[in-house]
Coordinates of C-alpha atoms and ligand atoms in Angstrom, one line a residue:
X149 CA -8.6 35.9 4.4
X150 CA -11.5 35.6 2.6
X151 CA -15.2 35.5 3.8
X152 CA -15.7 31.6 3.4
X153 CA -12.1 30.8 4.9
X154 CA -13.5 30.1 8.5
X155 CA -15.3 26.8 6.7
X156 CA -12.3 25.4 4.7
X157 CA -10.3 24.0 7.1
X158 CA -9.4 20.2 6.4
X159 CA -8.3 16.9 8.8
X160 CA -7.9 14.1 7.2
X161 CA -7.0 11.0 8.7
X162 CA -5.5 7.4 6.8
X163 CA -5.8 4.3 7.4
X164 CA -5.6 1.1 5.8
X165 CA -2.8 0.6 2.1
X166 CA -1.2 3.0 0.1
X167 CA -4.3 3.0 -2.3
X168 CA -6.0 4.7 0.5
X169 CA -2.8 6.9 0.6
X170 CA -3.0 7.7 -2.7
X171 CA -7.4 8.3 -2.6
X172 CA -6.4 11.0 0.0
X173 CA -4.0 12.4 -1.9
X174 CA -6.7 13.2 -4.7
X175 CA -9.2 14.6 -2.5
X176 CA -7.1 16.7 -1.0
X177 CA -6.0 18.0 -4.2
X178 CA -9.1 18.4 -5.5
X179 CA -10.2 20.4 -1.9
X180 CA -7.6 22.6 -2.1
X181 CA -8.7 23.5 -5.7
X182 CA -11.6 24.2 -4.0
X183 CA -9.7 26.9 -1.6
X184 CA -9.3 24.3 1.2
X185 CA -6.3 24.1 3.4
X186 CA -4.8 21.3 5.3
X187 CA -4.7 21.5 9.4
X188 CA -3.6 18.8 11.5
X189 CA -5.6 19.9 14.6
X190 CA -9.2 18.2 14.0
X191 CA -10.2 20.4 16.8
X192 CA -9.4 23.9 14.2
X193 CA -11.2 22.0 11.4
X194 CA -14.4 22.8 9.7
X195 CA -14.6 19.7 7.7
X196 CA -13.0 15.9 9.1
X197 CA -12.8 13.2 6.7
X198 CA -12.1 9.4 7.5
X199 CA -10.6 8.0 5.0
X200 CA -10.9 4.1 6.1
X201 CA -10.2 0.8 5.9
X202 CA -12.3 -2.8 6.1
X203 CA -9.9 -5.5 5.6
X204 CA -9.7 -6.3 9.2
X205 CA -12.0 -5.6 12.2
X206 CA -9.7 -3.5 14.1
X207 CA -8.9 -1.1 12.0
X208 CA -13.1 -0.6 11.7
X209 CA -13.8 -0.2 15.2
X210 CA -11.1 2.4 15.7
X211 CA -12.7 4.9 13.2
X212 CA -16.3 3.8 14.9
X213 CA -14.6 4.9 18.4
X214 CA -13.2 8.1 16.7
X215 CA -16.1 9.2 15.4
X216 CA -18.2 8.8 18.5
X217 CA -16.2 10.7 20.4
X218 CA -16.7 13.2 17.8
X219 CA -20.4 13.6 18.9
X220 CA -19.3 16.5 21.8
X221 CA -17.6 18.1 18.9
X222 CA -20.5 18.5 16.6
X223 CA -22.7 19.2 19.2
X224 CA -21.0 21.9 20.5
X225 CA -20.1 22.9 16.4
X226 CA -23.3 22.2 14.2
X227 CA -21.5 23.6 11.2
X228 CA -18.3 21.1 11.3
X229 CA -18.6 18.7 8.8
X230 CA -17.9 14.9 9.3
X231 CA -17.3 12.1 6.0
X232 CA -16.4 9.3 6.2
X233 CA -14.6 7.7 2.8
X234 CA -12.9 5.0 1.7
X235 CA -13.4 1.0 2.2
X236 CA -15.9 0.8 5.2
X237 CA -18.3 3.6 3.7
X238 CA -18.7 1.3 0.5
X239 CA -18.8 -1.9 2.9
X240 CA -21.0 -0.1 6.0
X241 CA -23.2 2.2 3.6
X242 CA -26.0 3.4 5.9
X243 CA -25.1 1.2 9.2
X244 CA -22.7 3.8 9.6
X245 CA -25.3 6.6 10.0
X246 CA -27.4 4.1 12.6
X247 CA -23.8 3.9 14.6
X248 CA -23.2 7.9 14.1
X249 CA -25.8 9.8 13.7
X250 CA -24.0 12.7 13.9
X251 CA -21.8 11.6 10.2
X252 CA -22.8 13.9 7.4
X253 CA -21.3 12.2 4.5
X254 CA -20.1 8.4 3.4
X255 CA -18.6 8.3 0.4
X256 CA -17.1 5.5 -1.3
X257 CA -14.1 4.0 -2.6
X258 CA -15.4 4.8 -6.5
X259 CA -17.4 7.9 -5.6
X260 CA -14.4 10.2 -4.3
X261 CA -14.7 12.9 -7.2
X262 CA -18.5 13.3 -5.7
X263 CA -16.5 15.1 -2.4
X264 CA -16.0 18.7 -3.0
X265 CA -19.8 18.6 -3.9
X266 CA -21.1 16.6 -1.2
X267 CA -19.4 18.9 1.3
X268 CA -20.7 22.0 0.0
X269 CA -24.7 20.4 0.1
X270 CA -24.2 19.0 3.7
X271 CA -22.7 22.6 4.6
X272 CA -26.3 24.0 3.1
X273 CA -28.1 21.4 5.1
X274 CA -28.5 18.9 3.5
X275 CA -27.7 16.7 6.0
X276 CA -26.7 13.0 5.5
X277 CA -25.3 12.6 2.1
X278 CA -24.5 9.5 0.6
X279 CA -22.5 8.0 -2.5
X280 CA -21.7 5.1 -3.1
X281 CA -21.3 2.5 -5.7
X282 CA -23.4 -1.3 -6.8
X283 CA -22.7 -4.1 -4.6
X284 CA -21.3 -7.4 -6.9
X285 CA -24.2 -8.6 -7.8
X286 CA -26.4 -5.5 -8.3
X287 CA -26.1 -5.4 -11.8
X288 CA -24.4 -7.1 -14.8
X289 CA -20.4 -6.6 -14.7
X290 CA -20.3 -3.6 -16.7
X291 CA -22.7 -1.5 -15.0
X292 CA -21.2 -2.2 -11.0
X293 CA -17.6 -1.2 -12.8
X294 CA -18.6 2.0 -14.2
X295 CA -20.3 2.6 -10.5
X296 CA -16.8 2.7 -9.6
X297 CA -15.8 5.9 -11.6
X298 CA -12.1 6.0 -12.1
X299 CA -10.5 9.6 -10.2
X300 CA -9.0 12.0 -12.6
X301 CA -5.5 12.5 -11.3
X302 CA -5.3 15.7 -10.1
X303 CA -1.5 15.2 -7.7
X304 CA -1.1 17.1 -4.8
X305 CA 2.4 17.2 -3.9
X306 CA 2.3 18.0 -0.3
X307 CA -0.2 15.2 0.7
X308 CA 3.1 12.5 -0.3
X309 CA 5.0 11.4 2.3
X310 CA 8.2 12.5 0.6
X311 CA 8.3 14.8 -3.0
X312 CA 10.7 12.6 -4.3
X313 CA 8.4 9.1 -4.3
X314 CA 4.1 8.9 -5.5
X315 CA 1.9 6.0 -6.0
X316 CA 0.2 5.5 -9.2
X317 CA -2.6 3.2 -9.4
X318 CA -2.5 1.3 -12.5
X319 CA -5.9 -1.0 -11.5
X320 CA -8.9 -0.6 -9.8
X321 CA -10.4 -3.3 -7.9
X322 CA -10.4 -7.3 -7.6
X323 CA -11.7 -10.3 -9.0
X324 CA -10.1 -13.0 -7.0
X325 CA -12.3 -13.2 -4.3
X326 CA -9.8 -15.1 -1.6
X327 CA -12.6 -16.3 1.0
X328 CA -11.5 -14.2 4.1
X329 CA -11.1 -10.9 1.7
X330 CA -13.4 -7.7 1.9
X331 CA -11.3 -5.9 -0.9
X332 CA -13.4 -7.3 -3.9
X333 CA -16.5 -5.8 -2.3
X334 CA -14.9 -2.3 -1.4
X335 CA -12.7 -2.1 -4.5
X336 CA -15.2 -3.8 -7.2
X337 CA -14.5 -5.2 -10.0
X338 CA -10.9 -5.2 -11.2
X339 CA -9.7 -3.1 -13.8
X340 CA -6.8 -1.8 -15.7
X341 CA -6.1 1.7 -16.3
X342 CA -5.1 2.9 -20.0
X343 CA -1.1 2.7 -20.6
X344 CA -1.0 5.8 -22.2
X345 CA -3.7 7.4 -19.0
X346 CA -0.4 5.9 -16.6
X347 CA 2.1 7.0 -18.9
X348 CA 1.1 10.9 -18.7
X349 CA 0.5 10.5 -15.0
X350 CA 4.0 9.1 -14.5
X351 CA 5.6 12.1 -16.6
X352 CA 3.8 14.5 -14.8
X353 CA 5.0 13.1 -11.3
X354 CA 8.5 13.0 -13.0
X355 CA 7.8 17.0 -13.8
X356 CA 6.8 17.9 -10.2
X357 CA 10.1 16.2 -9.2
X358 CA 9.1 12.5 -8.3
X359 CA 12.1 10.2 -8.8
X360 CA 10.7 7.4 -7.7
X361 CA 7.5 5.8 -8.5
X362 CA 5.3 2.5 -6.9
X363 CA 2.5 1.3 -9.2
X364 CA -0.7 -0.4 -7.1
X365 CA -3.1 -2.3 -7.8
X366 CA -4.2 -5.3 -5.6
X367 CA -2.6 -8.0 -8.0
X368 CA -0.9 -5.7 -10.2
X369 CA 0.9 -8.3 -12.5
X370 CA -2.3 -9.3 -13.6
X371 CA -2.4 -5.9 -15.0
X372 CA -3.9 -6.2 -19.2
X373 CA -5.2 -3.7 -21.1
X374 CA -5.4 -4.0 -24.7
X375 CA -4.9 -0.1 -26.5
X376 CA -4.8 0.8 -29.8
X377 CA -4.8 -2.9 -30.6
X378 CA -1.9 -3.8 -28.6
X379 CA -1.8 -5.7 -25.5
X380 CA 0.0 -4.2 -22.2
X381 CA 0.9 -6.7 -19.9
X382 CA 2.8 -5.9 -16.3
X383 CA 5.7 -6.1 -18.4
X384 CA 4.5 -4.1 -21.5
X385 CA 4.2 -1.4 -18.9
X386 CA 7.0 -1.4 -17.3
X387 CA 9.0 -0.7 -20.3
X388 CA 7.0 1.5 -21.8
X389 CA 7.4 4.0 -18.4
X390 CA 11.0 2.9 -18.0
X391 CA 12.3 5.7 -20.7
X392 CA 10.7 8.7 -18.3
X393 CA 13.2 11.3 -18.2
X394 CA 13.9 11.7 -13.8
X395 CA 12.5 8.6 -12.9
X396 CA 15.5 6.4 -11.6
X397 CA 13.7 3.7 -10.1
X398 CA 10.4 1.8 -10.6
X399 CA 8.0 -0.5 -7.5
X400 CA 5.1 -2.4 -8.2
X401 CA 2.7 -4.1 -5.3
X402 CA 0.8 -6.3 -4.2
X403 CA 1.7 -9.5 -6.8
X404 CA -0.5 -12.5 -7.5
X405 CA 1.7 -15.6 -7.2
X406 CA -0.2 -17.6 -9.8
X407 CA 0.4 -14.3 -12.3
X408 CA 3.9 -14.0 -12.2
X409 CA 5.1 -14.9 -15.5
X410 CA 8.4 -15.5 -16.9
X411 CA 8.3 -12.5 -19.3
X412 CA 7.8 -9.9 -16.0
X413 CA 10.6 -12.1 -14.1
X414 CA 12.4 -11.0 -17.0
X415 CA 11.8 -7.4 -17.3
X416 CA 12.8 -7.0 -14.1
X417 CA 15.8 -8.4 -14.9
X418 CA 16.7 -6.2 -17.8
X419 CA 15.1 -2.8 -16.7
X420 CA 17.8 -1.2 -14.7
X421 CA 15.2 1.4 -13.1
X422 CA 12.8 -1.4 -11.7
X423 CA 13.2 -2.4 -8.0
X424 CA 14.9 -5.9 -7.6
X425 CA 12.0 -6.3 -4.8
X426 CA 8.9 -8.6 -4.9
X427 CA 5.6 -8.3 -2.5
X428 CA 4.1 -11.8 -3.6
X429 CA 2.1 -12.8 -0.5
X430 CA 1.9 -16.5 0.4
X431 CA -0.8 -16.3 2.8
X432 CA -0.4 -19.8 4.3
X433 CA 2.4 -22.8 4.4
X434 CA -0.4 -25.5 4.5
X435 CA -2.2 -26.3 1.3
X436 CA -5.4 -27.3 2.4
X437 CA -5.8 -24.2 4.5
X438 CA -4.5 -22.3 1.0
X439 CA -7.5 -24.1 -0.5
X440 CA -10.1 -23.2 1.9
X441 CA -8.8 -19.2 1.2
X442 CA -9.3 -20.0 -2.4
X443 CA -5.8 -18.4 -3.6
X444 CA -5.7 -20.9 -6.5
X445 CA -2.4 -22.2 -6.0
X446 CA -0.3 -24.5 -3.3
X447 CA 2.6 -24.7 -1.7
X448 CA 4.3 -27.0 -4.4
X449 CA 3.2 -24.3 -7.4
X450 CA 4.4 -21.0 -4.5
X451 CA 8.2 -22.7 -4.6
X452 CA 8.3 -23.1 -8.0
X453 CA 7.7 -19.5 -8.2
X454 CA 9.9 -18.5 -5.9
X455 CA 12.8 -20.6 -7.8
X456 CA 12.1 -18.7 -11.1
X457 CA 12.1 -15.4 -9.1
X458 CA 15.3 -16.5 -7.6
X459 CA 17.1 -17.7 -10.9
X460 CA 16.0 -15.0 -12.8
X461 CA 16.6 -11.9 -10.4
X462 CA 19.8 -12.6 -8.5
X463 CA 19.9 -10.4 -5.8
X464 CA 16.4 -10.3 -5.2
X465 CA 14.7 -9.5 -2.0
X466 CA 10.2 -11.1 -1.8
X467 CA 8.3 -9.9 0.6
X468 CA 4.9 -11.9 1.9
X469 CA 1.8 -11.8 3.9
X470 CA 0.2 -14.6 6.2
X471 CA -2.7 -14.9 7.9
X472 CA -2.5 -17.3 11.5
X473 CA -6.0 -18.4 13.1
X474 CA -7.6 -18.9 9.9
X475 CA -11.1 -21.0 10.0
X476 CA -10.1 -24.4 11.2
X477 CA -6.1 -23.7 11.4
X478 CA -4.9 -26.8 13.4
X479 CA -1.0 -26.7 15.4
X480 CA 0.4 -29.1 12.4
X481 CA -1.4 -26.9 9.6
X482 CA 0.2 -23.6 11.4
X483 CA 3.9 -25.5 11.7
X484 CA 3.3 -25.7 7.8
X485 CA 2.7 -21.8 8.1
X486 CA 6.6 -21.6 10.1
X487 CA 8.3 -24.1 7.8
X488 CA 7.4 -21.9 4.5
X489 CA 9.1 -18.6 6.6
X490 CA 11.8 -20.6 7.1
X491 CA 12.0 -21.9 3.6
X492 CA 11.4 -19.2 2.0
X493 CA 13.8 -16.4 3.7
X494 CA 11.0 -13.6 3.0
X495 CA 12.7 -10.1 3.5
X496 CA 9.8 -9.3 5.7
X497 CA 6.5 -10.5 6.2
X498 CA 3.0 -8.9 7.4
X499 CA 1.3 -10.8 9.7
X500 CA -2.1 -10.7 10.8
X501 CA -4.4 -12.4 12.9
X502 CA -7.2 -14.0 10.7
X503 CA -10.3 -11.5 11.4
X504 CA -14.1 -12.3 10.4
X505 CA -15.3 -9.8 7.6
X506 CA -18.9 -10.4 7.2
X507 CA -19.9 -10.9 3.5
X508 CA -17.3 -13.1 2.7
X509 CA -17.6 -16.9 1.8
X510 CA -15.1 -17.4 4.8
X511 CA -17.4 -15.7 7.5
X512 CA -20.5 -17.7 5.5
X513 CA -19.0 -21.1 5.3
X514 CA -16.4 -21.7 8.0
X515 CA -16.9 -21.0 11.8
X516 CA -14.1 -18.2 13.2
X517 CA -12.9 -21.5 15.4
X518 CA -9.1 -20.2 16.6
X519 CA -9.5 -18.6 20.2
X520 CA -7.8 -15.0 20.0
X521 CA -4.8 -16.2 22.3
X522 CA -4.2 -19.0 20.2
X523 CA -4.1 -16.1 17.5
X524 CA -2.0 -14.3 19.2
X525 CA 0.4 -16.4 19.9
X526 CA 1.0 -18.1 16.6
X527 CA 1.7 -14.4 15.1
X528 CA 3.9 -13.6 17.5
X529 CA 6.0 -17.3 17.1
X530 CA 5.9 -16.4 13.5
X531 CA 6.9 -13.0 13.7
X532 CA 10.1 -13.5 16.0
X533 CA 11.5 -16.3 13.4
X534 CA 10.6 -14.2 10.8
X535 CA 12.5 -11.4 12.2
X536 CA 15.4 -13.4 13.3
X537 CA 15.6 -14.2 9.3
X538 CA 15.5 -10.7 8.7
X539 CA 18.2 -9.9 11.0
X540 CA 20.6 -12.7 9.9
X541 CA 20.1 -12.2 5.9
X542 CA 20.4 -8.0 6.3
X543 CA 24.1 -9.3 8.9
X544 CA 24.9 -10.5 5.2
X545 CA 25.4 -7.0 3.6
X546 CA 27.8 -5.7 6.4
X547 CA 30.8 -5.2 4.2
X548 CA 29.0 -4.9 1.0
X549 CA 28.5 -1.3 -0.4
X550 CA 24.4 -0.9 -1.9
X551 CA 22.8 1.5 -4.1
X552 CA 20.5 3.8 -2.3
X553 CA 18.0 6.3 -3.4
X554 CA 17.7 8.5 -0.9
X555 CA 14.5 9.2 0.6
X556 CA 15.1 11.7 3.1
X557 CA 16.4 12.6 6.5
X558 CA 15.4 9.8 8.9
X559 CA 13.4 9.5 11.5
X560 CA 15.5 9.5 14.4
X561 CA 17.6 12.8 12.6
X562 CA 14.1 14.4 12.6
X563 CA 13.5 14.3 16.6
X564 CA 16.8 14.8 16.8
X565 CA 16.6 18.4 14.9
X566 CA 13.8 19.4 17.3
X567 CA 16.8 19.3 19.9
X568 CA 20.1 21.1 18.1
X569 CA 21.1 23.7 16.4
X570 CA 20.2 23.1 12.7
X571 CA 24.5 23.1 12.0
X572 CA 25.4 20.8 14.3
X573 CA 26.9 17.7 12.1
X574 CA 26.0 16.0 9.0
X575 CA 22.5 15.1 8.7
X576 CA 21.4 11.3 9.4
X577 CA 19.3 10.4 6.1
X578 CA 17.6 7.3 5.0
X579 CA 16.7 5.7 2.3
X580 CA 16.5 2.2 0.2
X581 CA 18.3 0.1 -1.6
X582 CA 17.7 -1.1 -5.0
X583 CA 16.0 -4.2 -3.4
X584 CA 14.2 -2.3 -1.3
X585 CA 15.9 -2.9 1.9
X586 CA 16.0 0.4 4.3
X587 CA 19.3 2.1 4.6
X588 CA 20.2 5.1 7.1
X589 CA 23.3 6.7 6.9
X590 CA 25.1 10.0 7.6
X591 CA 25.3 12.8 4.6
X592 CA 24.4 15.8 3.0
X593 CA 21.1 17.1 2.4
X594 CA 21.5 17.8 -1.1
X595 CA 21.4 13.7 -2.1
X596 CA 18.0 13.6 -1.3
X597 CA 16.9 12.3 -4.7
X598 CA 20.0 10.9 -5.9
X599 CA 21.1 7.7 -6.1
X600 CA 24.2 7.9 -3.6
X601 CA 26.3 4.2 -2.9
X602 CA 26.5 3.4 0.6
X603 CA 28.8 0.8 2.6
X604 CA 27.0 -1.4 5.5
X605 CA 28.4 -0.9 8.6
X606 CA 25.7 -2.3 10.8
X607 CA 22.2 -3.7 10.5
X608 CA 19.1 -4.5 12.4
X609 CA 16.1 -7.1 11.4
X610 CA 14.8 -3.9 9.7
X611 CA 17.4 -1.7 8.7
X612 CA 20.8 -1.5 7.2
X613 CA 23.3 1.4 8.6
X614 CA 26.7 2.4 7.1
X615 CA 29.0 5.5 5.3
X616 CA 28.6 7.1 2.0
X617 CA 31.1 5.8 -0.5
X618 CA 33.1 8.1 -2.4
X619 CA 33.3 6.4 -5.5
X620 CA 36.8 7.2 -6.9
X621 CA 36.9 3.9 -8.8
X622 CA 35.1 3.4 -12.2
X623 CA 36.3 1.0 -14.4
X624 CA 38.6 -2.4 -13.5
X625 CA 39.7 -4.9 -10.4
X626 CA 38.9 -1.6 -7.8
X627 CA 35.5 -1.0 -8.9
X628 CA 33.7 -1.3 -5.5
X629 CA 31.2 -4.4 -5.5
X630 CA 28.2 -2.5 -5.6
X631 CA 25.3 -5.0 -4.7
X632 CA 21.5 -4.5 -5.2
Ligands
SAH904 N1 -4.3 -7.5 -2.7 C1 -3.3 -7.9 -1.7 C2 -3.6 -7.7 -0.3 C3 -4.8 -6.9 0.2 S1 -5.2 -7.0 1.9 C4 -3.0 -9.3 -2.0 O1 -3.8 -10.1 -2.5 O2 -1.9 -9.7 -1.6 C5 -3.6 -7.1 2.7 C6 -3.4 -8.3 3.5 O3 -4.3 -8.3 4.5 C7 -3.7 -9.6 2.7 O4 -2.5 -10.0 2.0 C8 -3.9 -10.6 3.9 O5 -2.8 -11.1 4.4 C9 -4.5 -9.7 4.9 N2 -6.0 -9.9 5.1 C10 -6.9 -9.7 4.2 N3 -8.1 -10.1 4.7 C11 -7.9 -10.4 6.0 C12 -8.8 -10.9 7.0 N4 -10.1 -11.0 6.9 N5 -8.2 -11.1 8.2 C13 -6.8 -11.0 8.4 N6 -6.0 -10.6 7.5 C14 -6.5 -10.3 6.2
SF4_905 FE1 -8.1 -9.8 -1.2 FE2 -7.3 -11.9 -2.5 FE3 -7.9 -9.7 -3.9 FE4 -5.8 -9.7 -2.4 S1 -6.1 -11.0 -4.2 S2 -7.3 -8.1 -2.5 S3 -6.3 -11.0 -0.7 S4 -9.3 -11.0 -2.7
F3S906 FE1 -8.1 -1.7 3.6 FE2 -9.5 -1.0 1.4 FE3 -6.9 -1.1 1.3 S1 -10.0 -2.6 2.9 S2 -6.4 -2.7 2.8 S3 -8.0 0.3 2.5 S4 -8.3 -1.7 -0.3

């Protein structure tokens, strides 16, 4: 052990998307450069970070309740070291040092590399350190994007929640300023990463043994970016990774509805390593209320989508979003909300409780008017049809043999192992199909990042169970129908 060990011990705690999953997993990897390791006791660790989230108001008020009880902590321990990162410390800024005095850094979403750096200064005393980037309108467009500097990639394999799958973020940022949305004010400015920058990423990850990899970005398909005089759009991109030696399949999230153009439809089609799986959130079923959110399209222009999805990628699963309670959201307007779940057959969909970010045209415009039961109980109404959907379209597979790439052992098999022997029976191991349904099923070990085919048995509203096919036929009338 070295001399400086006792003050390199790591928590970190996410919250919020998988772009803060991903942020974390750069920090982390650029601490441990730094001779940091990991602990998941934040009572052994020198340093906690936060790494947060704003979209909502609950997910801010449970960092602001963690970090007072950290007070006791740092009093008793003046030399720990507290950050928070992320969404809320570009959002929050200095509020957050008024509501915990005791923080020692806030970092923001496009000031992560600044970290290792800021650490080591607080740990001199220098106490409250701060970095973060321009607010929208604190400069001309070009100078609030280059405030949010783009993170070399440094990967840290450990930091994913399985070696086999990574996120790559392919944009920073937003532009389409939906009125109840913080993201464009904690993300900044949307913009594309270089092909060729994504490109090397994604063969590295493919090096280190990644099979599988999601691109992000908060409306990826409007992903541009014009390079050596040629224009990549979602689809430009797509094929150009799809040739990566050891990646066998591709994810992109979260889509745009109004960007979802024929010629991505289509590369989804034809790429065999792309997901035949489509997060395109809707939002709302009523199109005044889609107005009032400013998501650019309605209802009319969503289902004309969806039928081009639906023509184009047989087999497809689409995934949405809503948000119930909205500013003004009357019974009739939220039926509208039911009808499109119903209409629309989502896979899944994430529901949430419409929740007053300050700083948004919403919260300036339009009073938070739906009491909090009302709220309540119109996400709940929508999420048992939606789950009934979910239930009755995955009760469609039993009998059908899918295409799985296995993620790992599951969830249940891993409580399970605390209990047995580790040679007692084949191991329970999950993973997806290729449209992105969740599959758990018995087998060995060793397909953990193969593609294995797997015969439904049994489902639930989330989750498909079954056997592993031996696949004896090839070729002919025996070949088993092998679904997406
Ligand atoms: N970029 C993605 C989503 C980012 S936020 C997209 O545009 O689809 C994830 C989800 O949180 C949104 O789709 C929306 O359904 C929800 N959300 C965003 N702001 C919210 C708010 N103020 N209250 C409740 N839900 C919100
Ligand atoms: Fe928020 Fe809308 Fe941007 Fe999504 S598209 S991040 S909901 S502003
Ligand atoms: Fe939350 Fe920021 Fe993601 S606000 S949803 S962590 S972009």
């Amino acid at each position: 052990m070295n001399e400086t060990a006792h003050n390199k011990k790591l928590f970190i705690e996410t919250v919020g998307c998988q772009m803060n999953v991903l942020d974390s997993e750069l920090v982390v990897a650029a601490l441990r450069q730094d001779g940091y390791e990991l602990t998941p006791s934040m009572k052994e660790a020198d340093t906690i970070l936060f790494n947060t989230c704003s979209v909502r108001e609950h997910a801010e008020e449970k960092i602001y309740s963690q970090l007072g009880r950290l007070k006791y902590s740092k009093d008793a321990r003046p030399n720990l070291v507290i950050g928070v990162m992320g969404c809320m410390a570009q959002k929050d800024q200095k509020i957050i040092f008024r509501r915990a005095p005791h923080v020692d850094l806030i970092v923001g979403t496009g000031q992560l590399a600044e970290i290792p750096r800021l650490i080591d200064e607080s740990r001199k005393g220098e106490k409250r350190q701060m970095a973060v980037s321009l607010g929208r309108k604190d400069g001309s467009r070009l100078e609030v994007s280059s405030s949010f500097q783009s993170y070399d990639p440094l990967r840290d394999p450990e930091m994913r929640p399985s070696p086999h799958q990574a996120f790559v973020r392919i944009m920073f940022g937003c532009d389409k300023f939906c009125t109840y949305c913080v993201v464009p004010t904690t993300r900044g400015p949307e913009q594309s990463r270089q092909p060729s920058d994504i490109r090397r990423e994604s063969e590295a990850l493919a090096a280190q043994g990644v099979k599988e990899i999601t691109l992000l970005g908060q409306t990826v398909n409007s992903y541009k970016h014009t390079e050596e005089g040629r224009l990549y759009r979602m689809s430009d991109l797509l094929e150009s990774l799809h040739d990566i030696e050891g990646i066998q399949r591709i994810k992109f999230v979260t889509n745009y509805p109004k960007d979802m153009t024929d010629d991505l439809l289509q590369a989804i089609r034809d790429l065999p390593k792309v997901s035949h799986y489509l997060h395109v959130p809707l939002q709302h079923g009523c199109d005044d209320m889609l107005k009032k959110m400013k998501r650019g399209y309605t209802v009319a222009e969503y289902r004309d989508m969806m039928h081009r999805i639906r023509e184009t990628i047989p087999g497809v699963s689409v995934s949405s979003d809503f948000i119930v309670g909205f500013c003004g959201e009357s019974d009739e307007a939220h039926q509208k909300s039911m009808d499109v779940v119903r209409e629309f057959r989502f896979k899944n969909s994430f529901i949430f409780k419409y929740s007053e970010r300050s700083g948004t045209k919403a919260a300036d415009n339009y009073p938070d008017d739906i009491p909090d039961d009302v709220k309540k109980a119109r996400n709940n109404e929508m999420l048992t049809l939606q789950n009934a959907i979910s239930a009755e379209d995955n009760a469609d597979f039993i009998g059908r043999t899918v295409e799985v790439l296995v993620e790992g052992p599951s969830k249940n098999a891993v409580k399970a192992e605390q209990n047995r022997p580790s040679n007692a029976g084949p191991d329970q191991l999950v993973g997806r199909s290729r449209c992105d349904r969740i599959v758990v099923f018995n087998g060995n070990p060793r397909l953990i990042g193969t593609i294995a085919h797997v015969s439904v048995q049994d489902c639930t509203p989330t989750t498909l169970m079954g056997n592993i096919v031996t696949q004896t036929h090839q070729h002919g009338s025996n070949m088993l129908p092998i679904l997406q």
